CSV table of C-alpha atoms in Angstrom, one decimal:
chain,number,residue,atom,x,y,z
A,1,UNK,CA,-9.5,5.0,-25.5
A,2,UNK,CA,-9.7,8.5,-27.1
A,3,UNK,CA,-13.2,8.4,-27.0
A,4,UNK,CA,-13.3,7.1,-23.4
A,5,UNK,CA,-10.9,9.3,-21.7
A,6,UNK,CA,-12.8,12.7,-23.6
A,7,UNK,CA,-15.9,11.3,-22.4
A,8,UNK,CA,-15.0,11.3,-18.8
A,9,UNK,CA,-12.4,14.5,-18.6
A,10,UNK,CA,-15.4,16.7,-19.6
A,11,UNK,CA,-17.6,14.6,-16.9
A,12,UNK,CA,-20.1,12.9,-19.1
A,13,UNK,CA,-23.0,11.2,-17.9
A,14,UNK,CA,-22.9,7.7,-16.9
A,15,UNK,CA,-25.6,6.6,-19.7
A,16,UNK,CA,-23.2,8.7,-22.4
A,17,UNK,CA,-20.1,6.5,-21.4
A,18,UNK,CA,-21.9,3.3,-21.1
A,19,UNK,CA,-22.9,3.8,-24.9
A,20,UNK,CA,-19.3,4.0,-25.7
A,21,UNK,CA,-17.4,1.2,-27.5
A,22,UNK,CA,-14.9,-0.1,-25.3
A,23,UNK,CA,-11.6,-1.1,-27.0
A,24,UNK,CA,-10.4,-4.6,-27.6
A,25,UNK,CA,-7.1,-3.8,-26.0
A,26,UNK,CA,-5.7,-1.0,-23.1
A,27,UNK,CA,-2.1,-0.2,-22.6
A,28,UNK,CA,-1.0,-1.9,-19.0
A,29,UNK,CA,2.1,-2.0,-17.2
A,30,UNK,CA,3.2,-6.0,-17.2
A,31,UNK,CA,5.8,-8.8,-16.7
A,32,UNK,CA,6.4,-11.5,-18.7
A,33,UNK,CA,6.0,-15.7,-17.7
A,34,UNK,CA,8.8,-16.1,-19.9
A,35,UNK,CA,11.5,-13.2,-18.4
A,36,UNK,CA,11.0,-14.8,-14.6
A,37,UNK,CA,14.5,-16.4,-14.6
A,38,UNK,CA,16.3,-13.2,-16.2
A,39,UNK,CA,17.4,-11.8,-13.1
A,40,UNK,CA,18.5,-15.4,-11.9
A,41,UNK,CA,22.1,-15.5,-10.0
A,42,UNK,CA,21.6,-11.2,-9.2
A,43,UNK,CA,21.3,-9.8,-6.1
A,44,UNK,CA,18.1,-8.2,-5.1
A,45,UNK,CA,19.5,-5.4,-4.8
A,46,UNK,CA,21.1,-5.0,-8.6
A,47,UNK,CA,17.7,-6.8,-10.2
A,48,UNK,CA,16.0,-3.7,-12.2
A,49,UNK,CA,12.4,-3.2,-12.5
A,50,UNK,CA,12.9,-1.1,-15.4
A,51,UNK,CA,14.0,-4.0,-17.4
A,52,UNK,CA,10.7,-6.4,-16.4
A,53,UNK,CA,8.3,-3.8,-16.6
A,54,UNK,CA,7.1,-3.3,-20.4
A,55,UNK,CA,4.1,-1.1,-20.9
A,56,UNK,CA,1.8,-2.2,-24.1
A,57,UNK,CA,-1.8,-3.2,-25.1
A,58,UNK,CA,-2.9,-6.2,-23.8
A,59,UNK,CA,-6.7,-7.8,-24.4
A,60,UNK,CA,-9.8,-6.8,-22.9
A,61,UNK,CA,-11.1,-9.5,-20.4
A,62,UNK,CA,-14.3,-10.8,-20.2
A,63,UNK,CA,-16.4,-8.9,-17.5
A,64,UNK,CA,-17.4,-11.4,-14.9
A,65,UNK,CA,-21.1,-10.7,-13.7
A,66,UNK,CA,-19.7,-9.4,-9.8
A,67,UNK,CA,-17.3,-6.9,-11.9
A,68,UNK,CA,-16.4,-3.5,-13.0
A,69,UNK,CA,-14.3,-2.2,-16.4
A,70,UNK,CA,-12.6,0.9,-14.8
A,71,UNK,CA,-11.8,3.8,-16.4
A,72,UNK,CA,-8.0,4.5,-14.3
A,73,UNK,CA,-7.1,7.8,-14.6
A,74,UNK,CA,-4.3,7.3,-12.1
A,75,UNK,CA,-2.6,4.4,-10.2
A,76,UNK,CA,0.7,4.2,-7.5
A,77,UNK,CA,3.0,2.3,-7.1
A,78,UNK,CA,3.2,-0.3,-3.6
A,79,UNK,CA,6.3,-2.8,-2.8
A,80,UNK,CA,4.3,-5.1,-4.2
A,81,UNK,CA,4.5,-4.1,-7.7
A,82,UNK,CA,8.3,-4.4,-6.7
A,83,UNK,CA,8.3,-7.8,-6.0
A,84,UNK,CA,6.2,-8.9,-9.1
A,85,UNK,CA,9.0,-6.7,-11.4
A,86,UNK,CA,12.1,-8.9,-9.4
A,87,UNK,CA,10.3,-12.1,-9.2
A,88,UNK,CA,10.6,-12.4,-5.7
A,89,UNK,CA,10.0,-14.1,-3.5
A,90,UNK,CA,7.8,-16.0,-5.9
A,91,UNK,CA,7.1,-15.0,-9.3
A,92,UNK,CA,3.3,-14.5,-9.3
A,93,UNK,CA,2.4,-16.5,-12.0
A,94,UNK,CA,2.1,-18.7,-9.5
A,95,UNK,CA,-0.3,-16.9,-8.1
A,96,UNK,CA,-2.6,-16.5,-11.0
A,97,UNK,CA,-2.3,-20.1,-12.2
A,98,UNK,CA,-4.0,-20.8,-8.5
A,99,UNK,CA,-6.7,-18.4,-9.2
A,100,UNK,CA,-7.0,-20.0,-12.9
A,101,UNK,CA,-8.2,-23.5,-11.5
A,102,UNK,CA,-10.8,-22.3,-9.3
A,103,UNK,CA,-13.4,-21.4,-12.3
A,104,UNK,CA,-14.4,-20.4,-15.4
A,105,UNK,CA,-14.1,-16.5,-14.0
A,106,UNK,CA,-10.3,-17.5,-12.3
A,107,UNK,CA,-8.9,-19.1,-15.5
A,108,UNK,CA,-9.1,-15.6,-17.5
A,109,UNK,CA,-6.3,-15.2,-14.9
A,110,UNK,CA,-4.1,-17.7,-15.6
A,111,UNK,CA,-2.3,-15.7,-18.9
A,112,UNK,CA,1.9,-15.2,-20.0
A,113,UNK,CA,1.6,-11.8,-18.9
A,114,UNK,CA,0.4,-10.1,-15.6
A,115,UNK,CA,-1.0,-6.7,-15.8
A,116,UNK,CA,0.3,-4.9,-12.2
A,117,UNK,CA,-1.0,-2.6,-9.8
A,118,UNK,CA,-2.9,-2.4,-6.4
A,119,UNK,CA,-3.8,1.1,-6.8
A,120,UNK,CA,-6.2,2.6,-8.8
A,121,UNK,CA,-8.6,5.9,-8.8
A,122,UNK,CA,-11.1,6.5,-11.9
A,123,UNK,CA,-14.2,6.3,-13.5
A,124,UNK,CA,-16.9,3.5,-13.9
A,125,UNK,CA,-17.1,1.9,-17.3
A,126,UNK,CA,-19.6,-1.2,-17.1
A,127,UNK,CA,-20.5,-3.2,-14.8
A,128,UNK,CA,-21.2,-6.9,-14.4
A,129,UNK,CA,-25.1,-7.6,-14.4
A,130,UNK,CA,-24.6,-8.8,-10.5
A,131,UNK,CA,-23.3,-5.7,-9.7
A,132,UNK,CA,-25.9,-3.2,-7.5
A,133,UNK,CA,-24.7,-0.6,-5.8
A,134,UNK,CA,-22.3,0.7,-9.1
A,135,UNK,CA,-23.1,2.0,-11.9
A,136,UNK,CA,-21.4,3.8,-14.8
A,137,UNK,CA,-20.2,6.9,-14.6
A,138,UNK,CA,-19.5,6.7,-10.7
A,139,UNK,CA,-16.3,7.8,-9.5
A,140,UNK,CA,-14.0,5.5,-7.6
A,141,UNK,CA,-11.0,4.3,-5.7
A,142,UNK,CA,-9.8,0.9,-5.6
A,143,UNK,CA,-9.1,-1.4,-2.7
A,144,UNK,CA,-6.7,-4.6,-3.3
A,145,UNK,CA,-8.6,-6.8,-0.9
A,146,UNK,CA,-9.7,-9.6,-3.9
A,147,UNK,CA,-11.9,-12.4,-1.8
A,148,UNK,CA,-15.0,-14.7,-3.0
A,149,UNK,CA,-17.6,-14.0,-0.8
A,150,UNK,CA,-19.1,-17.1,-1.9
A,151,UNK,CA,-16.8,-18.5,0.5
A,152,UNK,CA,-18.3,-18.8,4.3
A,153,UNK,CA,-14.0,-18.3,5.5
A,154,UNK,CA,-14.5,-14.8,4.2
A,155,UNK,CA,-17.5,-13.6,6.1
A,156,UNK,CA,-16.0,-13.1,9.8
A,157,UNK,CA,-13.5,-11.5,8.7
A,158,UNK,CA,-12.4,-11.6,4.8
A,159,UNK,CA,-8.7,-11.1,5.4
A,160,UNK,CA,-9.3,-14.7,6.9
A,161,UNK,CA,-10.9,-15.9,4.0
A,162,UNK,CA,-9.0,-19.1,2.4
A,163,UNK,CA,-8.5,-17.9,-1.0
A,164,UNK,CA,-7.6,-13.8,0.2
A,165,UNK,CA,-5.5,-12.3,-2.1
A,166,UNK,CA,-4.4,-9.1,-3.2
A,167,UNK,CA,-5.5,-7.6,-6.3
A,168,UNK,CA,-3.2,-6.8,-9.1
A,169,UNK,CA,-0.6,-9.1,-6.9
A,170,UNK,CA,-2.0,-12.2,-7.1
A,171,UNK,CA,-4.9,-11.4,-9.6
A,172,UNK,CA,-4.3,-9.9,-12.9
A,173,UNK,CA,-6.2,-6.9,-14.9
A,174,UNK,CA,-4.7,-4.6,-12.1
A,175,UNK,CA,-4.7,-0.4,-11.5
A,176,UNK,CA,-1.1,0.2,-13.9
A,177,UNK,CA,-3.0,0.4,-16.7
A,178,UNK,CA,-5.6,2.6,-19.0
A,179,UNK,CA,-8.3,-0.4,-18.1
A,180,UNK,CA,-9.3,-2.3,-14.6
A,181,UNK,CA,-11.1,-5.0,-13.8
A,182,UNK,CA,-12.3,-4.8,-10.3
A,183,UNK,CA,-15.0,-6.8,-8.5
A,184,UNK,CA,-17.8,-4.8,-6.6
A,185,UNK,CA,-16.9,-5.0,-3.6
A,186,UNK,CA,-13.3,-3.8,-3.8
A,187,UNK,CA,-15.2,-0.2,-4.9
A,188,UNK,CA,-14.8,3.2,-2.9
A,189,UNK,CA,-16.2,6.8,-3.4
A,190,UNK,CA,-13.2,8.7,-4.8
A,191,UNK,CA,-12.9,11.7,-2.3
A,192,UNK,CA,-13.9,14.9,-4.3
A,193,UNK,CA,-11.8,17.0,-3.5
A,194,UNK,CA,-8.4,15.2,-4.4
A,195,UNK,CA,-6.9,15.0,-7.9
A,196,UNK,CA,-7.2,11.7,-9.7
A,197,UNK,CA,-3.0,11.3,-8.3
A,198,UNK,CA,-4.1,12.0,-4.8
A,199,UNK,CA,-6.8,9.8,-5.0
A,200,UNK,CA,-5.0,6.8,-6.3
A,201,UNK,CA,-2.1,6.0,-3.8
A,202,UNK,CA,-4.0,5.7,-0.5
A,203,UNK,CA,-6.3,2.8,-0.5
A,204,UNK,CA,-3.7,0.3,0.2
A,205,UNK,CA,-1.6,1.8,2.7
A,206,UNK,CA,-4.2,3.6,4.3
A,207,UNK,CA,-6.6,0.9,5.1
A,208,UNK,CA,-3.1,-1.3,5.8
A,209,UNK,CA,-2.7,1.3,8.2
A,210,UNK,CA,-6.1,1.8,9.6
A,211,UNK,CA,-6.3,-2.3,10.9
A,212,UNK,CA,-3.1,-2.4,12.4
A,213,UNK,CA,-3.4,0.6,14.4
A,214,UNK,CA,-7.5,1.7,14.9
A,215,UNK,CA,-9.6,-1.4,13.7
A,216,UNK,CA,-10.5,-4.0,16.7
A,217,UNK,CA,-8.3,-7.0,14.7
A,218,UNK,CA,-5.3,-4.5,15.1
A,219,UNK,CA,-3.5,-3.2,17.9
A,220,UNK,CA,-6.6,-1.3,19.6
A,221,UNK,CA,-5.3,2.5,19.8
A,222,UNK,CA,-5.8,4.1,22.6
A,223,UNK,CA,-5.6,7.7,23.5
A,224,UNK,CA,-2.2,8.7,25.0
A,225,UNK,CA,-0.4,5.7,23.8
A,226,UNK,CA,3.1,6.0,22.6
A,227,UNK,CA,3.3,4.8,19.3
A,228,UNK,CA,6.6,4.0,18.1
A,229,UNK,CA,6.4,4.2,14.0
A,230,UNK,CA,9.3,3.3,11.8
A,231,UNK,CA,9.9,4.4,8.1
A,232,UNK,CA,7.1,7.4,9.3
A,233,UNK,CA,7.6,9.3,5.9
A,234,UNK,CA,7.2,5.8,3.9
A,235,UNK,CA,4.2,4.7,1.8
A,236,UNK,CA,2.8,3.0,5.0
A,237,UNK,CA,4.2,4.5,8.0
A,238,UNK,CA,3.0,8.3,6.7
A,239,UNK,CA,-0.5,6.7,7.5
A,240,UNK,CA,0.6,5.5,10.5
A,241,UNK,CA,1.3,8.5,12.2
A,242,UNK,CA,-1.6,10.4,11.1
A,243,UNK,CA,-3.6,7.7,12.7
A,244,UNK,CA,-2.2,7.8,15.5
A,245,UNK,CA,-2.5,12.0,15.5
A,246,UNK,CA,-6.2,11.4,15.2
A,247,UNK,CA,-6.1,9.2,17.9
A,248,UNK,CA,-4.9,11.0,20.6
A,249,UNK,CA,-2.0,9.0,20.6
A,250,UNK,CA,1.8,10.2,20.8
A,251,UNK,CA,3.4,9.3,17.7
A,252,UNK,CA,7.4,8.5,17.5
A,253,UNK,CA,8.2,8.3,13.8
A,254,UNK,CA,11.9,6.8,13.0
A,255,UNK,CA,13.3,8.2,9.8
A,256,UNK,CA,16.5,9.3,8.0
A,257,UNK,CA,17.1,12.2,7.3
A,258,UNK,CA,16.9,16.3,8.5
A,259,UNK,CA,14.6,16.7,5.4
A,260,UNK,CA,12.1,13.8,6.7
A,261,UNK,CA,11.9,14.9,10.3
A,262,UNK,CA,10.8,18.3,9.1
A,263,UNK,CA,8.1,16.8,7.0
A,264,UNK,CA,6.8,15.0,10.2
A,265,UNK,CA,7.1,18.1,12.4
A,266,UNK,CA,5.4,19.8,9.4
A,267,UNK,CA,2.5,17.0,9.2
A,268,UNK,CA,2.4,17.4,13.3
A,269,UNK,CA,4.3,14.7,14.7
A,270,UNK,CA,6.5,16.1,17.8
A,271,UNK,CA,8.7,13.4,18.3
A,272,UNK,CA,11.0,12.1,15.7
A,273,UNK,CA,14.3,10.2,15.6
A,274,UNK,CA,17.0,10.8,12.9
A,275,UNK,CA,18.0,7.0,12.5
A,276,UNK,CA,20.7,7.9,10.5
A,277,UNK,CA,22.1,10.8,12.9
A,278,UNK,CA,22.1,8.7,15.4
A,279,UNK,CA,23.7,5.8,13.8
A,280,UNK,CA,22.5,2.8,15.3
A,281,UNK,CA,24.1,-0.6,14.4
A,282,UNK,CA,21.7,-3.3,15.9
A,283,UNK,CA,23.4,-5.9,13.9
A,284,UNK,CA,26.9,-6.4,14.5
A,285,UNK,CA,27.5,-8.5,11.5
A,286,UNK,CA,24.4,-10.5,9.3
A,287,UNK,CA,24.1,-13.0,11.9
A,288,UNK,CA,24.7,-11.0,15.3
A,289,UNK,CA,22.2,-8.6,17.3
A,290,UNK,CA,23.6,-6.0,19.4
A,291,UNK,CA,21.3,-5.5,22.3
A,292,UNK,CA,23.5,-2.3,23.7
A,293,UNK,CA,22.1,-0.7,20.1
A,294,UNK,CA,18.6,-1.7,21.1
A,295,UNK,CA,18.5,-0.6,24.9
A,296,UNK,CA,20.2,2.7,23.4
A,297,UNK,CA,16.9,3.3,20.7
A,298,UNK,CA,15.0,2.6,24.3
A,299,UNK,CA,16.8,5.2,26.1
A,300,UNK,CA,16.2,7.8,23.1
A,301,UNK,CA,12.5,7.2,22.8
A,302,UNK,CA,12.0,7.3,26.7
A,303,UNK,CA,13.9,10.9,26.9
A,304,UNK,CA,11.1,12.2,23.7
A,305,UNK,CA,8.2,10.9,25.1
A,306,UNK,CA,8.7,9.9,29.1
A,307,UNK,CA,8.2,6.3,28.1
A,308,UNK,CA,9.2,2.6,26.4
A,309,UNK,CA,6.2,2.7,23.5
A,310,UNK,CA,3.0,0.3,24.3
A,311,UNK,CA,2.8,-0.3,20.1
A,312,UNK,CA,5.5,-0.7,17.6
A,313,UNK,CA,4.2,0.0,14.0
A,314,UNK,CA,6.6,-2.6,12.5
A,315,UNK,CA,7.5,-3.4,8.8
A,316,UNK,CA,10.9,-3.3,7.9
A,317,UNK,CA,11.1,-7.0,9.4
A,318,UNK,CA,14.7,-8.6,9.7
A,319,UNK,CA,16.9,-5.1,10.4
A,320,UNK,CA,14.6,-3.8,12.7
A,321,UNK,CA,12.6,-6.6,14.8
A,322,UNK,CA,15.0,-7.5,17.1
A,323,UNK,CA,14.9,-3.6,18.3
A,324,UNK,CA,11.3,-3.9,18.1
A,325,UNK,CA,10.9,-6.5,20.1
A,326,UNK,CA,12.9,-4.8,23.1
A,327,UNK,CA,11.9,-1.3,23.1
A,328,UNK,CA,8.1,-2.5,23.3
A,329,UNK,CA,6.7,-1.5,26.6
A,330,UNK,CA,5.9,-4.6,29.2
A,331,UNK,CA,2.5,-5.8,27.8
A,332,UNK,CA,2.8,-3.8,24.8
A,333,UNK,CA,2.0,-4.9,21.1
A,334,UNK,CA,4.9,-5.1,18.1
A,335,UNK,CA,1.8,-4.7,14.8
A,336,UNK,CA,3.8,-6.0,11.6
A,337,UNK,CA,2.2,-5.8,8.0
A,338,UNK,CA,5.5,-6.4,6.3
A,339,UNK,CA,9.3,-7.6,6.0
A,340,UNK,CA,10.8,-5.0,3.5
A,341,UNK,CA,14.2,-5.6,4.4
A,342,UNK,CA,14.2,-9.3,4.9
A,343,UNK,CA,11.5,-12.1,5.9
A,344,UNK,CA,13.5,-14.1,8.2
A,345,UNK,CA,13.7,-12.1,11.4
A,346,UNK,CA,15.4,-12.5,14.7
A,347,UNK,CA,14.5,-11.4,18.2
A,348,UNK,CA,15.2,-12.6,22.1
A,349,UNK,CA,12.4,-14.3,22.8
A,350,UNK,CA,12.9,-13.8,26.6
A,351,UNK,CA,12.1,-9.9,25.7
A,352,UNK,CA,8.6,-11.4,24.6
A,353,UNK,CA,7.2,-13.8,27.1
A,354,UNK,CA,9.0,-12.6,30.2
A,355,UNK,CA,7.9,-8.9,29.7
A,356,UNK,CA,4.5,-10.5,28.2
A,357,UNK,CA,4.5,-8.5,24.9
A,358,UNK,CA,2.7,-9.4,21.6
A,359,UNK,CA,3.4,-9.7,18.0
A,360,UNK,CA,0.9,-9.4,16.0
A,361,UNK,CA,0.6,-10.1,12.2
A,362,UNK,CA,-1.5,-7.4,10.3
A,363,UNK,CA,-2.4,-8.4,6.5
A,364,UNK,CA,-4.6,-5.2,4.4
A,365,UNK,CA,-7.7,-4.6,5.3
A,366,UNK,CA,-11.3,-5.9,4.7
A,367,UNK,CA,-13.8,-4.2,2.8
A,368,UNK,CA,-15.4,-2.2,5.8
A,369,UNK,CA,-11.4,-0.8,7.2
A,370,UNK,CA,-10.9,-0.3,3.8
A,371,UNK,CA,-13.9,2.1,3.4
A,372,UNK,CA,-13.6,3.5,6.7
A,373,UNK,CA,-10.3,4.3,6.0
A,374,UNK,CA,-11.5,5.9,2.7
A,375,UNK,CA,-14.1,7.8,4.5
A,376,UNK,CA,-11.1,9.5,6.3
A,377,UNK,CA,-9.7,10.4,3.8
A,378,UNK,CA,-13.3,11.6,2.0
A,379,UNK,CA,-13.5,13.9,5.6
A,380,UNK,CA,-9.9,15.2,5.4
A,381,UNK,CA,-8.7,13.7,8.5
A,382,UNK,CA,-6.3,11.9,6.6
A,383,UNK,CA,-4.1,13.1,4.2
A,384,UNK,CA,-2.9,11.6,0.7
A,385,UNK,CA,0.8,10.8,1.2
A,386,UNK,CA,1.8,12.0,-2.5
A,387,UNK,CA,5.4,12.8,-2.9
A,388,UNK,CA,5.9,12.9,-6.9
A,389,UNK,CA,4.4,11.8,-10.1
A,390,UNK,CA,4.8,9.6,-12.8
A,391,UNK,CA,3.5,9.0,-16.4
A,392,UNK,CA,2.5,5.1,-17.2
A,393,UNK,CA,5.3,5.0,-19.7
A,394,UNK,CA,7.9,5.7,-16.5
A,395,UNK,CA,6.6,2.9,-14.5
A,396,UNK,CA,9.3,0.8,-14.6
A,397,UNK,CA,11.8,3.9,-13.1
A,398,UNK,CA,9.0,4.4,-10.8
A,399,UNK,CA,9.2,1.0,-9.6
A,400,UNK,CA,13.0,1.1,-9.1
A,401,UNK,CA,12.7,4.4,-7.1
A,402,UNK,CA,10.6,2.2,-4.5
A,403,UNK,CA,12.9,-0.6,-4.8
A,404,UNK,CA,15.9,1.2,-3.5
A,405,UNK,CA,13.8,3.9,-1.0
A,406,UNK,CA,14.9,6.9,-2.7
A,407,UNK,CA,11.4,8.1,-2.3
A,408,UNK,CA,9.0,9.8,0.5
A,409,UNK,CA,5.5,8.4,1.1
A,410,UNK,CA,3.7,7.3,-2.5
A,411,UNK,CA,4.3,7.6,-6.0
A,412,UNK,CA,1.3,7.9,-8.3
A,413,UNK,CA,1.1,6.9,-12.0
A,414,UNK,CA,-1.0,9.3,-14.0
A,415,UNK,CA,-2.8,6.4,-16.4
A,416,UNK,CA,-5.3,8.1,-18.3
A,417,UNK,CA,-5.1,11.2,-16.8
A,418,UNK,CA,-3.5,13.7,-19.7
A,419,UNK,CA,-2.0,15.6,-16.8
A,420,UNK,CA,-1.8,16.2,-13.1
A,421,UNK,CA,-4.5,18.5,-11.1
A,422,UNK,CA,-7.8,16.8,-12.7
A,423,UNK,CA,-10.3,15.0,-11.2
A,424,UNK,CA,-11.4,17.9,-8.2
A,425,UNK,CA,-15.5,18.1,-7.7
A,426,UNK,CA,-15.1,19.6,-4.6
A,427,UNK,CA,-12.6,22.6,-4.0
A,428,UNK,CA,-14.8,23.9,-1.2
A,429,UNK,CA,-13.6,21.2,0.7
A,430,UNK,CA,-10.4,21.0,-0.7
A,431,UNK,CA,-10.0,25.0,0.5
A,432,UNK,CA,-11.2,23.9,4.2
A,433,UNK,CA,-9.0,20.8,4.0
A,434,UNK,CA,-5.9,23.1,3.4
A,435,UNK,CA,-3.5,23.1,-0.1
A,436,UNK,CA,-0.7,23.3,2.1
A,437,UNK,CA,-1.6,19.8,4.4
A,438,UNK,CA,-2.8,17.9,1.2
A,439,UNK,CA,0.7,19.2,-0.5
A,440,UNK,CA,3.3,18.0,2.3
A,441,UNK,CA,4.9,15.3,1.0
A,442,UNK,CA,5.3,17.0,-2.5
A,443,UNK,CA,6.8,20.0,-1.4
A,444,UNK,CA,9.1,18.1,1.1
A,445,UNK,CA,10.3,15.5,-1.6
């Protein structure tokens, strides 16, 4: 790996690095088959990544002929890799003994160990001798959409396809690690003029946030919309609101705290609400909604922005839906990607059908929102969400950072990456872009 990761710091030519050996084994951040009952009988809450997360060298795959080996200079960290580290809701072997009976490819899957990660910005290795439009040498990011497109479900739209899943979650080889194996079409031009850590945490919120809010299978954003956005400085929901900036829309973002709303004034977002200032309690106990709490988050959006919101960008799921649900303006669309604080949710139906409202269920992206989203982000318009760093060796405390929300937007992993502030081909841009936009969320963290 030595070799490798010289090779592509001082930007060597594709034909140099594909004349490198590659190594038998990579260092990867993993979980263990036999460690999924260890946090049995303990609260999610108290169940710590830092203890199912062990970083070490696992083997080399074999490179399937629709592949890449990727070079990952830097990954992040998505509430995904939290659920894989707590073994909830499913431990995803599960997942990967699925994708082991479908071939000869899908059984390299189907291992005692699951290399995490849905993340990932670096450097072509190989690539599999079906693969065209990659070659080595070409610099990447990674989207976690992981679909056969030998499969006619996946060709309308592949987030429809019958075996979707997402990479790194319910594949193996994923971006926490020195090594990657990605299939062709989950590659993206890394933009030029981010670091390798800026690059690495956007592709799955962003392109998340891109279909629910400006793709045609999401909530169609329309100019001078109210958008209401909650968690607006979180991984997704700091995507959200830029989205809806570029739309000419009028963003709400919900957060919770005086440091987060002046982050989002910062990034441009007018209106903000201080959930924690103003206290709201819309469950009275864990079975009881108070609707005076909801018609009171109504009242406080329409005195910001003149209106009830005609989109809800929703994924904290069980606290919030109820509230959700309500404040949505008549004919208006609740978007959810996500249930973050609980999968079973509750809401008055008659708020729904009478008022004729729609929820609508948002999963990732497909390959073209995923590289639109990217292309955003290539152009500037959208900003990486980076809030703080982490080596590969501190995954695991990375992890349990994200498990208990004591972070702003993303965290990145620096994988290969010696250090931060690499990886830059194009500070021209990075000048017009602005250090001070593409550094909010670190100096606000």
């Amino acid at each position: 790996m030595d070799d490798i990761l010289s090779a592509v710091v001082a930007g060597a030519p594709g034909e140099e690095l594909a004349g490198l050996p590659l190594p038998e084994s990579y260092r990867g951040a993993f979980v263990k088959r036999d460690e999924v009952a260890m946090f049995d009988g303990v609260a999610s809450d108290d169940k710590d990544p830092r203890k199912s997360l062990h970083v070490d060298d696992v083997p080399l795959p074999e490179l399937a002929p629709d592949e890449a080996y990727v070079a990952v200079m830097a990954s992040s960290i998505n509430f995904n890799t939290v659920w894989t580290s707590i073994f909830e809701p499913l431990p995803t072997f599960g997942f990967l003994d699925r994708l082991g009976k479908e071939s000869r490819w899908g059984a390299r899957h189907a291992l005692d160990h699951h290399v995490v990660g849905s993340d990932a910005a670096g450097v072509v290795l190989r690539v599999g001798s079906a693969v065209r439009s990659w070659k080595p040498g070409d610099k990447v990011t990674i989207h976690s959409n992981y679909v056969d497109d030998q499969d006619p479900s996946s060709h309308d739209d592949a987030m429809l396809a019958n075996n979707q899943r997402i990479w790194g979650f319910e594949s193996n080889f994923g971006g926490l690690a020195e090594i990657c194996v990605a299939r062709a079409n989950q590659l993206m031009p890394k933009p030029a003029h981010l670091t390798w850590e800026e690059a690495a945490v956007n592709a799955l919120c962003n392109s998340t946030a891109y279909r629910m809010l400006v793709s045609p299978h999401g909530a169609g954003l329309q100019q001078g919309q109210r958008v209401l956005v909650w968690g607006a400085t979180g991984g997704i929901g700091s995507y959200g609101v830029q989205y809806a900036l570029n739309g000419g829309a009028i963003p709400v973002g919900v957060v919770s705290s005086p440091e987060k709303v002046a982050l989002l004034h910062e990034l441009g977002v007018e209106h903000v609400i201080d959930r924690k200032a103003a206290n709201y309690q819309f469950w009275k106990d864990e079975h009881t909604q108070d609707e005076a709490e909801w018609r009171r988050l109504g009242k406080d959006i329409r005195s910001l922005v003149g209106d009830d919101p005609e989109i809800v960008f929703e994924h904290p799921g069980r606290q919030t839906m109820g509230a959700s649900v309500f404040v949505c303006k008549r004919a208006g669309t609740i978007v959810t990607c996500a249930a973050t604080t609980g999968f079973m949710i509750e809401y008055d139906n008659r708020h729904l059908w009478m008022k004729l409202k729609t929820i609508k269920g948002s999963h990732y992206a497909n390959y073209r929102e995923a590289w639109d989203a990217n292309q955003l982000v290539c152009e500037g318009k959208i900003v990486p969400a980076l809030s703080a760093v982490y080596s590969l060796a501190d995954v695991g405390e990375a992890a349990y950072q994200v498990h208990h929300n004591l972070h702003e937007g993303k965290l990145g992993i620096l994988c290969l990456a010696p250090n931060e502030g690499l990886g830059i081909d194009d500070p021209e841009k990075r000048a017009e872009v602005g250090e001070d936009r593409l550094t909010i969320f670190r100096r606000h963290a």
